[in-house]
Structure formats: structure tokens, C-alpha cells
Coordinates of C-alpha atoms and ligand atoms in Angstrom, one line a residue:
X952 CA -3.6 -11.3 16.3
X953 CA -3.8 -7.7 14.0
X954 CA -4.0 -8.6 10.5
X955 CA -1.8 -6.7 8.2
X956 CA -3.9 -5.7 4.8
X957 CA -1.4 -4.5 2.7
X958 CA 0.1 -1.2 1.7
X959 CA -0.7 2.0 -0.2
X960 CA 2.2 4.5 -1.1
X961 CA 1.5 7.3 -2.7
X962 CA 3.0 11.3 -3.6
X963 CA 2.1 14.3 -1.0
X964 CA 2.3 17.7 -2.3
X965 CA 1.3 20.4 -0.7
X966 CA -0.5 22.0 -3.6
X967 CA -2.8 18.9 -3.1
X968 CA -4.8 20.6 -0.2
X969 CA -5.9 23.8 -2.3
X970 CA -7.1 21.5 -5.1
X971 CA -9.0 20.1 -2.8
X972 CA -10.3 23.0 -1.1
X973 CA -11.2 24.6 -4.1
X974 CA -13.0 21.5 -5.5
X975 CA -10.2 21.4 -8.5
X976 CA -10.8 17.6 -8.9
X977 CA -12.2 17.9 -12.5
X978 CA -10.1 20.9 -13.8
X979 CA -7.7 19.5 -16.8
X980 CA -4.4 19.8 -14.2
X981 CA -5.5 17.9 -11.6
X982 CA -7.8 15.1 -12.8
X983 CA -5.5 12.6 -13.9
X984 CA -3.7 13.2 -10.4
X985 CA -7.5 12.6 -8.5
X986 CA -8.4 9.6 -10.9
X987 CA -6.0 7.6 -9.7
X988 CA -7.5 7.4 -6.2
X989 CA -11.2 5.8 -6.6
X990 CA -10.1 2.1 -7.5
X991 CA -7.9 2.6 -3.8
X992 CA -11.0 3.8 -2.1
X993 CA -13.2 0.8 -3.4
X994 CA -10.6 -1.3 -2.1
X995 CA -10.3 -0.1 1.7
X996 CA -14.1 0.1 1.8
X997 CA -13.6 -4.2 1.6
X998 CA -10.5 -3.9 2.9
X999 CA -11.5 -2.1 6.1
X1000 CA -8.6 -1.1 8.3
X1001 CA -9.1 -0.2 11.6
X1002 CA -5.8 1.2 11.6
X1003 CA -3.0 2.8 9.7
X1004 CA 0.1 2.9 10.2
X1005 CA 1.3 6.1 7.9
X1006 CA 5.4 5.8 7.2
X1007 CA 6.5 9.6 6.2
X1008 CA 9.2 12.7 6.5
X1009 CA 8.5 15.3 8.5
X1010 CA 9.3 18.6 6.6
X1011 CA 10.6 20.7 9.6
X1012 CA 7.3 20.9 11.9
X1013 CA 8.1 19.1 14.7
X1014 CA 11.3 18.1 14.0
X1015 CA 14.3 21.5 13.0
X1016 CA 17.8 21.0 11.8
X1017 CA 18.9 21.1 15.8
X1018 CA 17.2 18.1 16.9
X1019 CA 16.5 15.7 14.0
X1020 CA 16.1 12.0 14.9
X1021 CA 15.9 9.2 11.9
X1022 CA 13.4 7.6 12.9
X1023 CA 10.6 8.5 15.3
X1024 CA 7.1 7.2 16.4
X1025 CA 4.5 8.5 17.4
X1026 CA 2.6 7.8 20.5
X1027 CA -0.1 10.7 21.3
X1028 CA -4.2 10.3 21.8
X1029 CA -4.4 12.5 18.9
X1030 CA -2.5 14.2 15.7
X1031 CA -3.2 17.7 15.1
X1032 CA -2.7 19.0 11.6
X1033 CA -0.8 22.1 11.6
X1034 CA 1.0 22.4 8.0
X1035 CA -2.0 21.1 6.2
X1036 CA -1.4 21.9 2.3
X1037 CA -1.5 25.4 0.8
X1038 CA -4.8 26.3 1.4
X1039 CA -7.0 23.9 2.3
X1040 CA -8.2 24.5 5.3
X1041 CA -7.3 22.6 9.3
X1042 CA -9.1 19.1 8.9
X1043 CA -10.4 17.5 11.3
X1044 CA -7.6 16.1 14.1
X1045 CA -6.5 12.0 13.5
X1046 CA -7.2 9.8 16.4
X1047 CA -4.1 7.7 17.3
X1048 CA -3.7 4.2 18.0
X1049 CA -2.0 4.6 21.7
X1050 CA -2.3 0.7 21.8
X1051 CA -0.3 -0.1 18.6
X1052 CA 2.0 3.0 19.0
X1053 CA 3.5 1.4 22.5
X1054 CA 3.5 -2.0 20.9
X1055 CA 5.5 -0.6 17.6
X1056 CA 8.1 1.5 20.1
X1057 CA 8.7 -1.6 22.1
X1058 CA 9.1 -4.1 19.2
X1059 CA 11.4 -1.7 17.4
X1060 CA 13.6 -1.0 20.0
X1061 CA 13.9 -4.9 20.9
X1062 CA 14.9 -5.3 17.5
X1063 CA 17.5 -2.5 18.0
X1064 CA 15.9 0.5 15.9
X1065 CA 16.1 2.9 19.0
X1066 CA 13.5 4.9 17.7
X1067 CA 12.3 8.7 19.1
X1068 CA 8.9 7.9 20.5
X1069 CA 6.6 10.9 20.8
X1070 CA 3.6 11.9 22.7
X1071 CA 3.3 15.2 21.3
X1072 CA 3.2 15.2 17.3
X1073 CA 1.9 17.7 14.8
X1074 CA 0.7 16.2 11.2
X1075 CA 1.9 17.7 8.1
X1076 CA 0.9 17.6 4.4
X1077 CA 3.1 14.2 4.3
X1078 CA 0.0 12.9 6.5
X1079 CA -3.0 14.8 6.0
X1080 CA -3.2 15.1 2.5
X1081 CA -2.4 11.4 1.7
X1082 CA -5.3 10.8 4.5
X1083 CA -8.0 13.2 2.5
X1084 CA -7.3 11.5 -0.5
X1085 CA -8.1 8.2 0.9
X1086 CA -11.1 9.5 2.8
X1087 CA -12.1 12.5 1.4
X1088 CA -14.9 13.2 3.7
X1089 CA -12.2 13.6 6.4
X1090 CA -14.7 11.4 9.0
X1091 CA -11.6 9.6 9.3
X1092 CA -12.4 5.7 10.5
X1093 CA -9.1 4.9 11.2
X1094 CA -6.7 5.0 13.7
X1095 CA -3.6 6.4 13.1
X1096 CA 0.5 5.8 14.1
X1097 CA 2.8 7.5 12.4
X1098 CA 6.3 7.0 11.9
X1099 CA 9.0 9.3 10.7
X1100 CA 11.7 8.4 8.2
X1101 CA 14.1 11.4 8.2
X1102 CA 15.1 12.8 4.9
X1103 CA 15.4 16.4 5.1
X1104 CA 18.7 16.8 7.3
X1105 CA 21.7 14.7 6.3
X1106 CA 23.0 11.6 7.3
X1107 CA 19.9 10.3 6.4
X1108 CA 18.9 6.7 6.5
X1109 CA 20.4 4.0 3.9
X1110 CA 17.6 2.6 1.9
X1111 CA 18.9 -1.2 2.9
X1112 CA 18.2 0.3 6.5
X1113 CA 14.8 1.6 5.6
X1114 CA 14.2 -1.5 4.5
X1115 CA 14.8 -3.6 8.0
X1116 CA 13.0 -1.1 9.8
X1117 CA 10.0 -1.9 7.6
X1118 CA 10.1 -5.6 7.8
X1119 CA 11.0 -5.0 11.4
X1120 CA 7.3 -3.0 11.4
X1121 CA 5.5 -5.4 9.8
X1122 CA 7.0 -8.5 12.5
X1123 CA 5.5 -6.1 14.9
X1124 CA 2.1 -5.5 13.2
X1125 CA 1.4 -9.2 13.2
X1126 CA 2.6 -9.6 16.6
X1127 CA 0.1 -7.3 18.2
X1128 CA -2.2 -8.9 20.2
X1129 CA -5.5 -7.1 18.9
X1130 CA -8.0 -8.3 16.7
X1131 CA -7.4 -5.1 13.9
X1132 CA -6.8 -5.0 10.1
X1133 CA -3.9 -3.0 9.6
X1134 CA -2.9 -0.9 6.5
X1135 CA 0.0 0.9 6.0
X1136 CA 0.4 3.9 3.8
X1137 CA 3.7 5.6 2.7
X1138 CA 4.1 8.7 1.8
X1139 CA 6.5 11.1 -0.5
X1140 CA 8.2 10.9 -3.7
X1141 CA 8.2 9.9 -6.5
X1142 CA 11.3 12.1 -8.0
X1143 CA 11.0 15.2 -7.5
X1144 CA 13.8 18.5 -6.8
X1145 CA 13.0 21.7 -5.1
X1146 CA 15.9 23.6 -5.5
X1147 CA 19.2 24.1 -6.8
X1148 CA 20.3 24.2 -10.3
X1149 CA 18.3 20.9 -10.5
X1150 CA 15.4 22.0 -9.5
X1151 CA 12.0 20.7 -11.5
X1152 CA 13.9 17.4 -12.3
X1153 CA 12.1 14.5 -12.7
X1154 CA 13.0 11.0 -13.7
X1155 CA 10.4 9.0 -15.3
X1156 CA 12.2 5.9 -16.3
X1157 CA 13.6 5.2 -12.9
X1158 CA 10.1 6.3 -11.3
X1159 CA 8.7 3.4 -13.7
X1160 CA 11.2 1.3 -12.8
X1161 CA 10.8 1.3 -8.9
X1162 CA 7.0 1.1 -9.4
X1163 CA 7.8 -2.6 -10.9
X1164 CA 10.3 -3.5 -8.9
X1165 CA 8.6 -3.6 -5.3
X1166 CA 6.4 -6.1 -7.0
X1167 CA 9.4 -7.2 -9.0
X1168 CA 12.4 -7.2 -7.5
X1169 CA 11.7 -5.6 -4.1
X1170 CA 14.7 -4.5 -2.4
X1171 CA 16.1 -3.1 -6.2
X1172 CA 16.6 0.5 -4.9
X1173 CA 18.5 -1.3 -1.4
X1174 CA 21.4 -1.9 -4.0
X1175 CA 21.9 1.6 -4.3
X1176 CA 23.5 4.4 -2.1
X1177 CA 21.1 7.4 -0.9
X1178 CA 23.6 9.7 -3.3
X1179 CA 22.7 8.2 -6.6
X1180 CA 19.0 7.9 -5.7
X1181 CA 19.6 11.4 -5.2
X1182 CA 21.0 11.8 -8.6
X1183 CA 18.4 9.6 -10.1
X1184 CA 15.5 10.9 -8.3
X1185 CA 16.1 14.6 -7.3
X1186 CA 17.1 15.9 -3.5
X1187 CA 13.1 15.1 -2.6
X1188 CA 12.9 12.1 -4.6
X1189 CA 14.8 10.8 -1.9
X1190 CA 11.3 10.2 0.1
X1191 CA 11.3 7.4 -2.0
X1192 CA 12.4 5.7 0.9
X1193 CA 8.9 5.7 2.2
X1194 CA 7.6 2.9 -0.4
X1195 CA 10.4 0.7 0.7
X1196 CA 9.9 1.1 4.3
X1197 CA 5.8 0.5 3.4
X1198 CA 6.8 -2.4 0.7
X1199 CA 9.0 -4.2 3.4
X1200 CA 6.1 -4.5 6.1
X1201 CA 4.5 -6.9 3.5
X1202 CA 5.6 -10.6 3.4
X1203 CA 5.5 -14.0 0.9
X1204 CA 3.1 -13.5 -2.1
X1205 CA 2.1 -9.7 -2.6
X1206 CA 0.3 -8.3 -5.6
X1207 CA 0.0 -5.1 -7.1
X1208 CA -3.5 -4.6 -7.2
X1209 CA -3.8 -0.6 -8.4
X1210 CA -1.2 2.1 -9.7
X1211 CA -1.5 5.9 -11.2
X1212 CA 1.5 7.7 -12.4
X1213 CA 1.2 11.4 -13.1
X1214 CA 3.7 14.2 -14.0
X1215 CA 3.9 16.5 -13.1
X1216 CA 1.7 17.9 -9.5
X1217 CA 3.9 20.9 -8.9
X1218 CA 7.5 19.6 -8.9
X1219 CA 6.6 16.4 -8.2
X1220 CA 6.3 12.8 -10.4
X1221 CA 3.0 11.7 -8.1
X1222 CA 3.0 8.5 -7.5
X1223 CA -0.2 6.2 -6.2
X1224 CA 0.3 2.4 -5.6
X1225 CA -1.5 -0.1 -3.8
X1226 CA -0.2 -3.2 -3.1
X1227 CA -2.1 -6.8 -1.5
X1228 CA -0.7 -9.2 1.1
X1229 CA -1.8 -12.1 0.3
X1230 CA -3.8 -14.0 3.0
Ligands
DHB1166 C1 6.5 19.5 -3.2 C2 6.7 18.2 -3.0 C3 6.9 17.7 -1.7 O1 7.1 16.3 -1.5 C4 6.9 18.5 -0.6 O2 7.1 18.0 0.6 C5 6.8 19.9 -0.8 C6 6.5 20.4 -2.1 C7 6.2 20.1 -4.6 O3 6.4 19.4 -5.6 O4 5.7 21.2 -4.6
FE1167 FE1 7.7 16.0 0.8

């Protein structure tokens, strides 16, 4: 059976690809932000995944206001990227995991998420960025499947909802019938607001506060409605729901084994944090 490693979540902001493109690791702005990501690489080069499963919105590339599903897999040979950061320039396409794509779609919908499934699907900067941080020679050696959480058109998903479909994920992970190491890696947050008279707001305490609890107190944010995560974390902080859909995959003992907290990357509180299943 695939064994499931454990989970990294972490911020995606588009600004991220033209720091990286123009080698800005070091300037004073950016390198708290990069620091946070060796200690994350020295654990996935003993971790070794042979596949990820990357939990994230799309931001209007393959998915408009006309046709927006809450949740959707992907099932295509290969992920092109097509809004890759500001700047940095088309990397290199992901390969996909056809294998654990069909097995996720069919676990899902027997456990009555009646997810989108997709053999076409463009990557955005919620994939491809997160991806070059964690490999930053973009030779990727993973696998990829990605699902969609939709939280750009509303209703979106309740975070007690996102929180099923990842435990509902992570039944299907170890009931795949391969001999791979899994990761999964959610992506977005932490608060952040684009626009509106709100826009720039950021909410450390709170950020701080759901950092602990998913080691903590795991399903704290499930006790609240998506509208006051809105107020306490900004109309984009709202991708928050990408750690909890991450977070639930994992099961019994798990251990935070890395965090960085930077603010602010653009408008964004950026969030890294890796957490361990325990065997
Ligand atoms: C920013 C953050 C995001 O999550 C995003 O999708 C786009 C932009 C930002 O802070 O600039
Ligand atoms: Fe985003």
C-alpha cells in the first residue's frame, strides 16, 4: 500500500516567481521568506515522495466565474504551467500521477464528494511556485495530482467540509494499491486581502494561532463559518482552507517538524509548515 509522508502547507504569491527569476533570494525583502524553505528540502530529500498530491485554488485559469466547481481533480499525463508567477519564466511541465488521480476520483466520489475530474488542467502560481520552492532546480522527481478547493467564486466550501474531504483524501492515499510515498502540499494563505477598503490586511495573531492549532487543536478553524475567517483573515486569507484540507489527510500522532512565518510577501502573511505522520 502507498505510504502517506506527511504534509507541507505553505503561502503562493505570485511575486514569488520574479524573485526567483531574478535570483532575489538574498536581497533584505525576500530572505526571511526563502529561509524558511531549506530545513523542508532536507526533509523530502529522506523523506522521498514519489508523489504529491498538491491541494490548492485555482485563480481563474481553468476555471471562470461561469463554470466554477468546488472541488475538482485532476487527471491529465501532464500539467502545463500557464500563469506561472510574475516573471519567472514557463518551468518545466509536472508529470501527473494518472494512476493515483483515477484512484482519488473514484474514492472520492464513493465517499460522496462528487468531484470535477479533469483531463485537461493548466497549473498556476498556486502550483508552480510552491513546487520551485520545494525543488528549486525544477527537475521535478515527483508526480503530481492536483486538487482544487474553490475559493474565488461564492458559495464556497465550509471549512468543516474541507476538512472531510481531506480525511476522505488521505483514506484514499493509504488505500492505493502502489508501493509510493506520498506527500501532500497545500497551498495559499495565510491572511491576506487584495482588494476593497480592506485591502493589505493582515492578521497575525490568528495566523499564529492556526499555525498551532493544526498540531494543537486541529479542526479549530472547522468551528468557524467561512464569513468570519473572512473577517479574521482577509477575502484571500480564506485559502486558508488549503492547510485544513492538507492537515486532515494526516492521521493519529502528527508532529510539527518545521515552520517559517513571514510578513509581509506582497499582500500576503506567507506561511511555510511542515508537518510528520507518524509511522
Ligand atoms: C497575492 C497573494 C495570492 O494568494 C494570490 O493568489 C495573488 C496575489 C499577493 O499577495 O500579491
Ligand atoms: Fe492565491
Amino acid at each position: 500500500m502507498a505510504k502517506l509522508l506527511g504534509s507541507v502547507m505553505t503561502s503562493h504569491v505570485p511575486a514569488i516567481g520574479r524573485a526567483i527569476s531574478q535570483r532575489l533570494h538574498d536581497e533584505p525583502y525576500w530572505k526571511p521568506f526563502f529561509a524558511g524553505y531549506p530545513p523542508v528540502r532536507d526533509w523530502l530529500a529522506a523523506a522521498r515522495p514519489d508523489t504529491v498530491v498538491v491541494v490548492s485554488n485555482d485563480h481563474g485559469l481553468n476555471f471562470f466565474l461561469d463554470k466554477m466547481p468546488t472541488f475538482a481533480v485532476g487527471a491529465a499525463p501532464e500539467y502545463r504551467t500557464a500563469d506561472e508567477g510574475w516573471g519567472i519564466p514557463a518551468l518545466p511541465y509536472f508529470p501527473g500521477d494518472l494512476d493515483l488521480s483515477w484512484h482519488l476520483i473514484e474514492s472520492l466520489i464513493a465517499d460522496e464528494f462528487d468531484v470535477v475530474s479533469c483531463q485537461e488542467m493548466f497549473v498556476d502560481h498556486g502550483i508552480a511556485l510552491p513546487m520551485a520552492l520545494l525543488w528549486p532546480d525544477q527537475n521535478w522527481p515527483v508526480r503530481i495530482v492536483p486538487v482544487i478547493v474553490n475559493t474565488v467564486q461564492a458559495p464556497l466550501p465550509s471549512a468543516a467540509r474541507c476538512w472531510k474531504l481531506g480525511e476522505s483524501i488521505g483514506r484514499a492515499i493509504e488505500s492505493w494499491d502502489a508501493d509510493r510515498r506520498v506527500l501532500v502540499v497545500g497551498t495559499g494563505g495565510l491572511s491576506h486581502q487584495l482588494d476593497g477598503e480592506r485591502a493589505g490586511f493582515i492578521n497575525k495573531d490568528f495566523d499564529l494561532k492556526f499555525l498551532d492549532s493544526l498540531t494543537a487543536d486541529p479542526q479549530m478553524a472547522t468551528r468557524y463559518s467561512n464569513r468570519d475567517l473572512v473577517e479574521l483573515t482577509g477575502t484571500q486569507g480564506i485559502e486558508l482552507l488549503m492547510w485544513l484540507v492538507s492537515r486532515a489527510t494526516m492521521h493519529g500522532t502528527v508532529r510539527e517538524v518545521h515552520r517559517n512565518y513571514h510578513i509581509p510577501i506582497s499582500n500576503t502573511a506567507a506561511g511555510l509548515l511542515l508537518l510528520e505522520q507518524a509511522a
